[in-house]
Coordinates of C-alpha atoms in Angstrom, one line a residue:
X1 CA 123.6 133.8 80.6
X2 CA 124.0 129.9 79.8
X3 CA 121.7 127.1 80.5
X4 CA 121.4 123.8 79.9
X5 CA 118.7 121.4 79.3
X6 CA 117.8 118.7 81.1
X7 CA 117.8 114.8 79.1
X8 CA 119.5 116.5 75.9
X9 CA 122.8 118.2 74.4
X10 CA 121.0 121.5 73.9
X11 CA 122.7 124.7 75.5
X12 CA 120.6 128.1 75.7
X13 CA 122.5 131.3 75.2
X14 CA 120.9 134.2 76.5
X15 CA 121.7 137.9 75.8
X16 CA 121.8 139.8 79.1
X17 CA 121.0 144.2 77.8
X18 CA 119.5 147.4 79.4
X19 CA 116.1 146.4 76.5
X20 CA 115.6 143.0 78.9
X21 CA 117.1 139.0 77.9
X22 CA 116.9 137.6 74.7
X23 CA 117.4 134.2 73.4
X24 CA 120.2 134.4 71.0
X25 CA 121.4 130.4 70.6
X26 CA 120.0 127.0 70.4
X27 CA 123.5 125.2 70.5
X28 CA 123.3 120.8 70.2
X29 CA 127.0 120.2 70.9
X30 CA 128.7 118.0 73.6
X31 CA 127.2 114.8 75.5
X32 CA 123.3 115.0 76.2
X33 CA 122.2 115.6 80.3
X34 CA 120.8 112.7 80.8
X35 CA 117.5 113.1 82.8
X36 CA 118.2 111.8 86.6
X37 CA 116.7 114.1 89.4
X38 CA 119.3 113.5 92.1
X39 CA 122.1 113.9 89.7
X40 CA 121.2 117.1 87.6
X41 CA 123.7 119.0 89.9
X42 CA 126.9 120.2 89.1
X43 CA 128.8 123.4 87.9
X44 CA 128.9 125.4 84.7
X45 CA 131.7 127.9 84.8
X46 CA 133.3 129.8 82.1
X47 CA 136.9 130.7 82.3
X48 CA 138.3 134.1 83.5
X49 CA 139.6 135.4 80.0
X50 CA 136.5 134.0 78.9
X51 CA 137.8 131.8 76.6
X52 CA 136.6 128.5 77.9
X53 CA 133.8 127.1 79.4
X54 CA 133.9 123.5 82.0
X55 CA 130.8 121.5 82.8
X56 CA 130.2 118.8 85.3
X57 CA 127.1 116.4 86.1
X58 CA 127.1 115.1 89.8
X59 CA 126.8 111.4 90.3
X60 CA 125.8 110.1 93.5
X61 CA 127.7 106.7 93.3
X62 CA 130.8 105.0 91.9
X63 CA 128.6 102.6 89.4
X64 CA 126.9 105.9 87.0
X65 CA 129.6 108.0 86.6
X66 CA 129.0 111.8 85.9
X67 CA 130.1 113.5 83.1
X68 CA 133.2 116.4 82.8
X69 CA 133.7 118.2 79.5
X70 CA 135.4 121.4 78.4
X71 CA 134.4 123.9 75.6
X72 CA 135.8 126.6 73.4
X73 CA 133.7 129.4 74.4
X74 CA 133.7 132.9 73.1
X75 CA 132.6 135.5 76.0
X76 CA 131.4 137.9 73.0
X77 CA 129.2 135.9 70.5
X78 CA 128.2 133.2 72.9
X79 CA 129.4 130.6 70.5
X80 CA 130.8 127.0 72.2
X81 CA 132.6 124.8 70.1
X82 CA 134.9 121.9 70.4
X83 CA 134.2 120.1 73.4
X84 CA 136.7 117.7 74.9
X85 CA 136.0 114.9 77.6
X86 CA 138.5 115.3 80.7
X87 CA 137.2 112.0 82.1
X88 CA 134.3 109.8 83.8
X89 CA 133.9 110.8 88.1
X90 CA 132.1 109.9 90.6
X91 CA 130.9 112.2 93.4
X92 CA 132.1 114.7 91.4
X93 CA 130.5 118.9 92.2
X94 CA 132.7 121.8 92.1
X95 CA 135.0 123.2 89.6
X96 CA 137.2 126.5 88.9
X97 CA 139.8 127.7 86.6
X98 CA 142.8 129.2 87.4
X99 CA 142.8 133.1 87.4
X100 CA 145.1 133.0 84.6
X101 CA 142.6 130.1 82.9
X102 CA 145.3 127.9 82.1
X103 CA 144.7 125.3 84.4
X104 CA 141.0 123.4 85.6
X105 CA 140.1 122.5 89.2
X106 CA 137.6 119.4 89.6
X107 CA 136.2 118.1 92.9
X108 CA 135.6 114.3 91.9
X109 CA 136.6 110.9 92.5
X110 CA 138.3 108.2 89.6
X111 CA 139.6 104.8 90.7
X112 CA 141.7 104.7 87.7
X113 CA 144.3 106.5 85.1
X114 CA 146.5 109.1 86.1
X115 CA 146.7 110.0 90.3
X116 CA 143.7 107.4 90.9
X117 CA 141.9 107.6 94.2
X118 CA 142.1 110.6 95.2
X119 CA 139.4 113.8 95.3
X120 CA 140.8 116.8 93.5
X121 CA 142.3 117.1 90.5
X122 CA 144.2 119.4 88.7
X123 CA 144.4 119.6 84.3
X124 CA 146.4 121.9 82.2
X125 CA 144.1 123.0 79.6
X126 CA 147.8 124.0 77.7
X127 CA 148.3 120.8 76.8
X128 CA 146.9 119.3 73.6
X129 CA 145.5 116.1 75.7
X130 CA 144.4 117.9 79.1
X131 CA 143.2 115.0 80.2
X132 CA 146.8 113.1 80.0
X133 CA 148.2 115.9 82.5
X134 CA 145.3 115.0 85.1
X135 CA 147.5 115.5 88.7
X136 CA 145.8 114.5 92.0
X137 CA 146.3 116.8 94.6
X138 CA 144.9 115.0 97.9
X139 CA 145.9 111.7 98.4
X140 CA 149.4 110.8 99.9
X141 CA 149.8 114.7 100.0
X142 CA 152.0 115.6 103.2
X143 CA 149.8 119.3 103.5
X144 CA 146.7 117.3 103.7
X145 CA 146.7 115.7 107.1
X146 CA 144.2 112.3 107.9
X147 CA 143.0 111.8 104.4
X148 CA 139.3 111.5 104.4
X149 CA 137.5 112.6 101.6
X150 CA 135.8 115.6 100.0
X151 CA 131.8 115.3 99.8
X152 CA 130.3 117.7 97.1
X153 CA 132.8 120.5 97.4
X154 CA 132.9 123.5 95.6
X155 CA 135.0 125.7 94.2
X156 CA 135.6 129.3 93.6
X157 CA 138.1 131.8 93.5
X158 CA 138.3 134.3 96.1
X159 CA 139.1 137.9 95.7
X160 CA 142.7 137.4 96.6
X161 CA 143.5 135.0 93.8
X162 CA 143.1 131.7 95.5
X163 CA 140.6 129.0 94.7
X164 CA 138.6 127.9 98.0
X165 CA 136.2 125.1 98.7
X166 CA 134.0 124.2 101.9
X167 CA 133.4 120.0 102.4
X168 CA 134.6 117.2 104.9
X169 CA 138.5 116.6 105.3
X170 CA 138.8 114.1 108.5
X171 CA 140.0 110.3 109.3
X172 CA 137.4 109.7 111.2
X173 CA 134.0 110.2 109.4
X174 CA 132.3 110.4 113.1
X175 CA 134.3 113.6 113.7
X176 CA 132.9 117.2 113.1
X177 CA 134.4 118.1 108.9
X178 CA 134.1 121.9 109.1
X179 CA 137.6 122.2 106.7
X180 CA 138.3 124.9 104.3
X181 CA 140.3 123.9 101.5
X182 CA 142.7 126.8 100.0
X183 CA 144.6 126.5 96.8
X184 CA 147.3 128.9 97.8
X185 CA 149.0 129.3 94.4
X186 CA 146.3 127.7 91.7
X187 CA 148.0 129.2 88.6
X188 CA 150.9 126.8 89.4
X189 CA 151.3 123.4 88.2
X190 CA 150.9 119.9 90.5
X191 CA 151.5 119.8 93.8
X192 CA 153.2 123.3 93.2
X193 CA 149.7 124.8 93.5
X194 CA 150.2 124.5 97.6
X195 CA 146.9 123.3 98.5
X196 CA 146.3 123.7 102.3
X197 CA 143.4 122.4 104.3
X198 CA 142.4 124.7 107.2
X199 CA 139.9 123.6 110.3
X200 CA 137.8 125.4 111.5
X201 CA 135.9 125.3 115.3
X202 CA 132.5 125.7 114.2
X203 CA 129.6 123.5 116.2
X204 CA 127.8 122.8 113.8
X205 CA 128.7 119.2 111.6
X206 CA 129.5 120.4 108.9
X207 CA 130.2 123.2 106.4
X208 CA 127.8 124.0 104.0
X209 CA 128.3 122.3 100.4
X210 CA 128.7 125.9 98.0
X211 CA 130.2 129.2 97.9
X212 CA 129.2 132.5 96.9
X213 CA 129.6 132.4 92.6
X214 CA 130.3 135.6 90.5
X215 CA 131.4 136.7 87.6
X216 CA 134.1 135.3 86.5
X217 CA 135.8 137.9 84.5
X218 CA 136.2 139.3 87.6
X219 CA 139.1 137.4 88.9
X220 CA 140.9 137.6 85.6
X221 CA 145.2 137.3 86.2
X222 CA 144.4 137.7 89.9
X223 CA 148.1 136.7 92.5
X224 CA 147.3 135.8 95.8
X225 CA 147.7 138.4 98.0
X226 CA 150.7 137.9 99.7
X227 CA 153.2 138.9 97.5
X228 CA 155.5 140.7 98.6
X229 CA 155.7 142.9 95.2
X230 CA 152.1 143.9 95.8
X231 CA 152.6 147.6 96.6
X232 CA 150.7 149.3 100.2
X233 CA 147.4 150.7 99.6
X234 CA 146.1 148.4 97.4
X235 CA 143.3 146.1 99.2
X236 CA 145.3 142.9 98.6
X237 CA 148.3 144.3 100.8
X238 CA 146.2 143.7 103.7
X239 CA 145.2 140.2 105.1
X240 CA 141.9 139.7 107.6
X241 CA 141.6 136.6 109.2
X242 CA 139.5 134.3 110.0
X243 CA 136.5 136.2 107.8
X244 CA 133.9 135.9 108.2
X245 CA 134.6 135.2 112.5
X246 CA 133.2 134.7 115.2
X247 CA 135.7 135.6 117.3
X248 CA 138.7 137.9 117.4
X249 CA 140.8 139.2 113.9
X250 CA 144.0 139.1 113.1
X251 CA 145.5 142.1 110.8
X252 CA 148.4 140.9 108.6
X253 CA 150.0 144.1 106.4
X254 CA 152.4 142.7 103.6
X255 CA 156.3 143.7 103.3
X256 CA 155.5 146.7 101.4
X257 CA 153.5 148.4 104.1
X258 CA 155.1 149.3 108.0
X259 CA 153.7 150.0 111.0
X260 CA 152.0 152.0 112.8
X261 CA 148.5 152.5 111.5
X262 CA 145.2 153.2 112.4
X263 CA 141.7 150.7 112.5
X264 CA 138.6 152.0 112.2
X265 CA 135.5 149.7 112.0
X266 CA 132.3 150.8 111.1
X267 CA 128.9 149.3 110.8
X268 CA 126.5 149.1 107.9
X269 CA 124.8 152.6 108.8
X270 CA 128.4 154.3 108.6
X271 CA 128.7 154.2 112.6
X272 CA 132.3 153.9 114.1
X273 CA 132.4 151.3 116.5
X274 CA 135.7 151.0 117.5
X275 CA 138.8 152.4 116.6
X276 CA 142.1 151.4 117.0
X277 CA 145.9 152.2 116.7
X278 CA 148.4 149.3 115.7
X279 CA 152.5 149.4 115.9
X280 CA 153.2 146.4 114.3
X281 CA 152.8 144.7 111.5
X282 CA 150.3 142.3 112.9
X283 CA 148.0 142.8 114.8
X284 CA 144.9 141.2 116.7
X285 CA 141.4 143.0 117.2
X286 CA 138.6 141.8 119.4
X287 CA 135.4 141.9 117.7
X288 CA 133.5 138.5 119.8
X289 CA 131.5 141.6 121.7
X290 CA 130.1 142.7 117.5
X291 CA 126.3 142.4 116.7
X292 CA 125.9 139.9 113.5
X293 CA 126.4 141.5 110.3
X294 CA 128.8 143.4 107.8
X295 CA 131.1 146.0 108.8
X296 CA 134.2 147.6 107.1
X297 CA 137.6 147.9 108.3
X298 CA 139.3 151.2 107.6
X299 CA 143.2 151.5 107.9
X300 CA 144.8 154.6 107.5
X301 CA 149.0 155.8 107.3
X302 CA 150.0 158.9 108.1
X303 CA 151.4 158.7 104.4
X304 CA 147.7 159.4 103.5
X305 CA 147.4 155.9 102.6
X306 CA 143.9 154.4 103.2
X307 CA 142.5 150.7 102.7
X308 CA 138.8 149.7 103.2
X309 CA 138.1 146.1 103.9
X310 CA 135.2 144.3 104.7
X311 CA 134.2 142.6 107.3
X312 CA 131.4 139.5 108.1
X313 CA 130.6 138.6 112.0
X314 CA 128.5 135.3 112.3

């Protein structure tokens, strides 16, 4: 477990065993936190092979600038060394690594150096000078439709091996912002990444500001799950969407599986509550008439193949 104080350049390591948590480093490195209530927010995320290690300091306005440094971090000693400065932002919140933790997501705003103006930005932490291949990703991007802005987004990868972020994506500020950003292809470089923004019709104003956070070993050398190569059976072969919903599903199976199969939903308590058969290879299930909560998809072949997925009705 890492922490760091607050006003100083101290971060604490902690050892995480089945005998409880111990303190196991005291480690001054880096720029010190500098003590400011409404800006001691941010992300501290360690890269997926582990190898790495990105922190960020919110600022709340263009005139203090917040703070975005990378470390050489290993997973097994808890050592951090050699910390780099990838820039000065303002507004700045979320960040993620690629799955393949060669390249650095940052939600955060710079009115100057390379792809100036814009929100989200992209580094290649391959590079001797990381911050020289800084790429912006939003502005004058023809994916990204009535260019807004992004307020305290964050980021994570999902299980399918793209990076998402919830925030405000709108030319009109007066407008409802509930937009999901997906980075279809984040272990590619520039605009190569395919970022998409997706809307979503949601009453409420906005979208909240984080997402779940995990592990991030986790998502090590994760693909997005539409590839083709991805062989049926696995649980990336099939696609739910919109999930969580509110509304009806659509089933998406990938090239290597055919139709027809079986859907089988069940409820927390192991319950079937519907079931149904599906000839093609997508498909759309009702489920507006589903109590809140988590259920679980079941699709079976008559190969014997069988995928579970889960599902989240608001």
């Amino acid at each position: 477990m890492i922490l760091h104080e607050a006003n100083n350049d101290i971060f604490k390591i902690y050892q995480i065993a089945s005998s409880g948590i111990s303190l196991i480093h005291n480690i001054h490195i880096g720029t010190s936190h500098k003590y400011i209530l409404t800006e001691l927010q941010g992300h501290m995320k360690p890269s997926p092979n582990g190898k790495k290690l990105a922190v960020n300091l919110r600022s709340a306005n263009q005139t203090r600038l917040g703070l975005f440094q990378v470390f050489d971090f290993d997973d097994v000693s808890g050592q951090i060394s050699n910390p780099q400065d990838l820039g000065n932002y303002a507004f700045q919140y979320g960040v993620s690594f690629s799955p393949n933790s060669e390249l650095l997501y940052l939600h955060g705003y710079s009115d100057e150096g390379v792809g100036a103006g814009d929100f989200l930005y992209q580094f290649n932490l391959t590079d001797t000078s990381p911050e020289s291949t800084r790429v912006g990703l939003l502005r004058n991007n023809p994916a990204v439709r009535d260019y807004f802005g992004l307020a305290n987004i964050s980021l994570q990868i999902g299980p399918d091996g793209r990076i998402y972020g919830s925030g405000n994506l709108s030319s009109n500020a007066s407008v409802n912002h509930n937009s999901l950003l997906v980075i279809n292809n984040p272990n590619s470089l520039g605009r190569s990444c395919n970022l998409t923004v997706k809307s979503l019709a949601w009453n409420e104003n906005r979208v909240g500001l984080d997402l779940p956070n995990y592990i991030q070993a986790t998502f090590q050398t994760l693909s997005p799950s539409d590839n083709p190569n991805i062989p049926c059976g696995t649980e990336a072969s099939v696609q739910v969407n919109p999930n969580p919903t509110r509304g009806n599903i659509e089933i998406t199976m990938n090239d290597a599986c055919q139709a027809p199969y079986q859907i089988i939903i069940y409820n927390n308590l192991g319950q079937k509550v519907y079931q149904y058969f599906i000839e093609e290879q997508k498909g759309r299930i009702k489920t507006s008439d589903l109590a809140t909560g988590a259920y679980y998809l079941v699709l079976t072949k008559k190969n014997n193949i069988r995928i579970t997925k889960r599902l989240v009705v608001l």
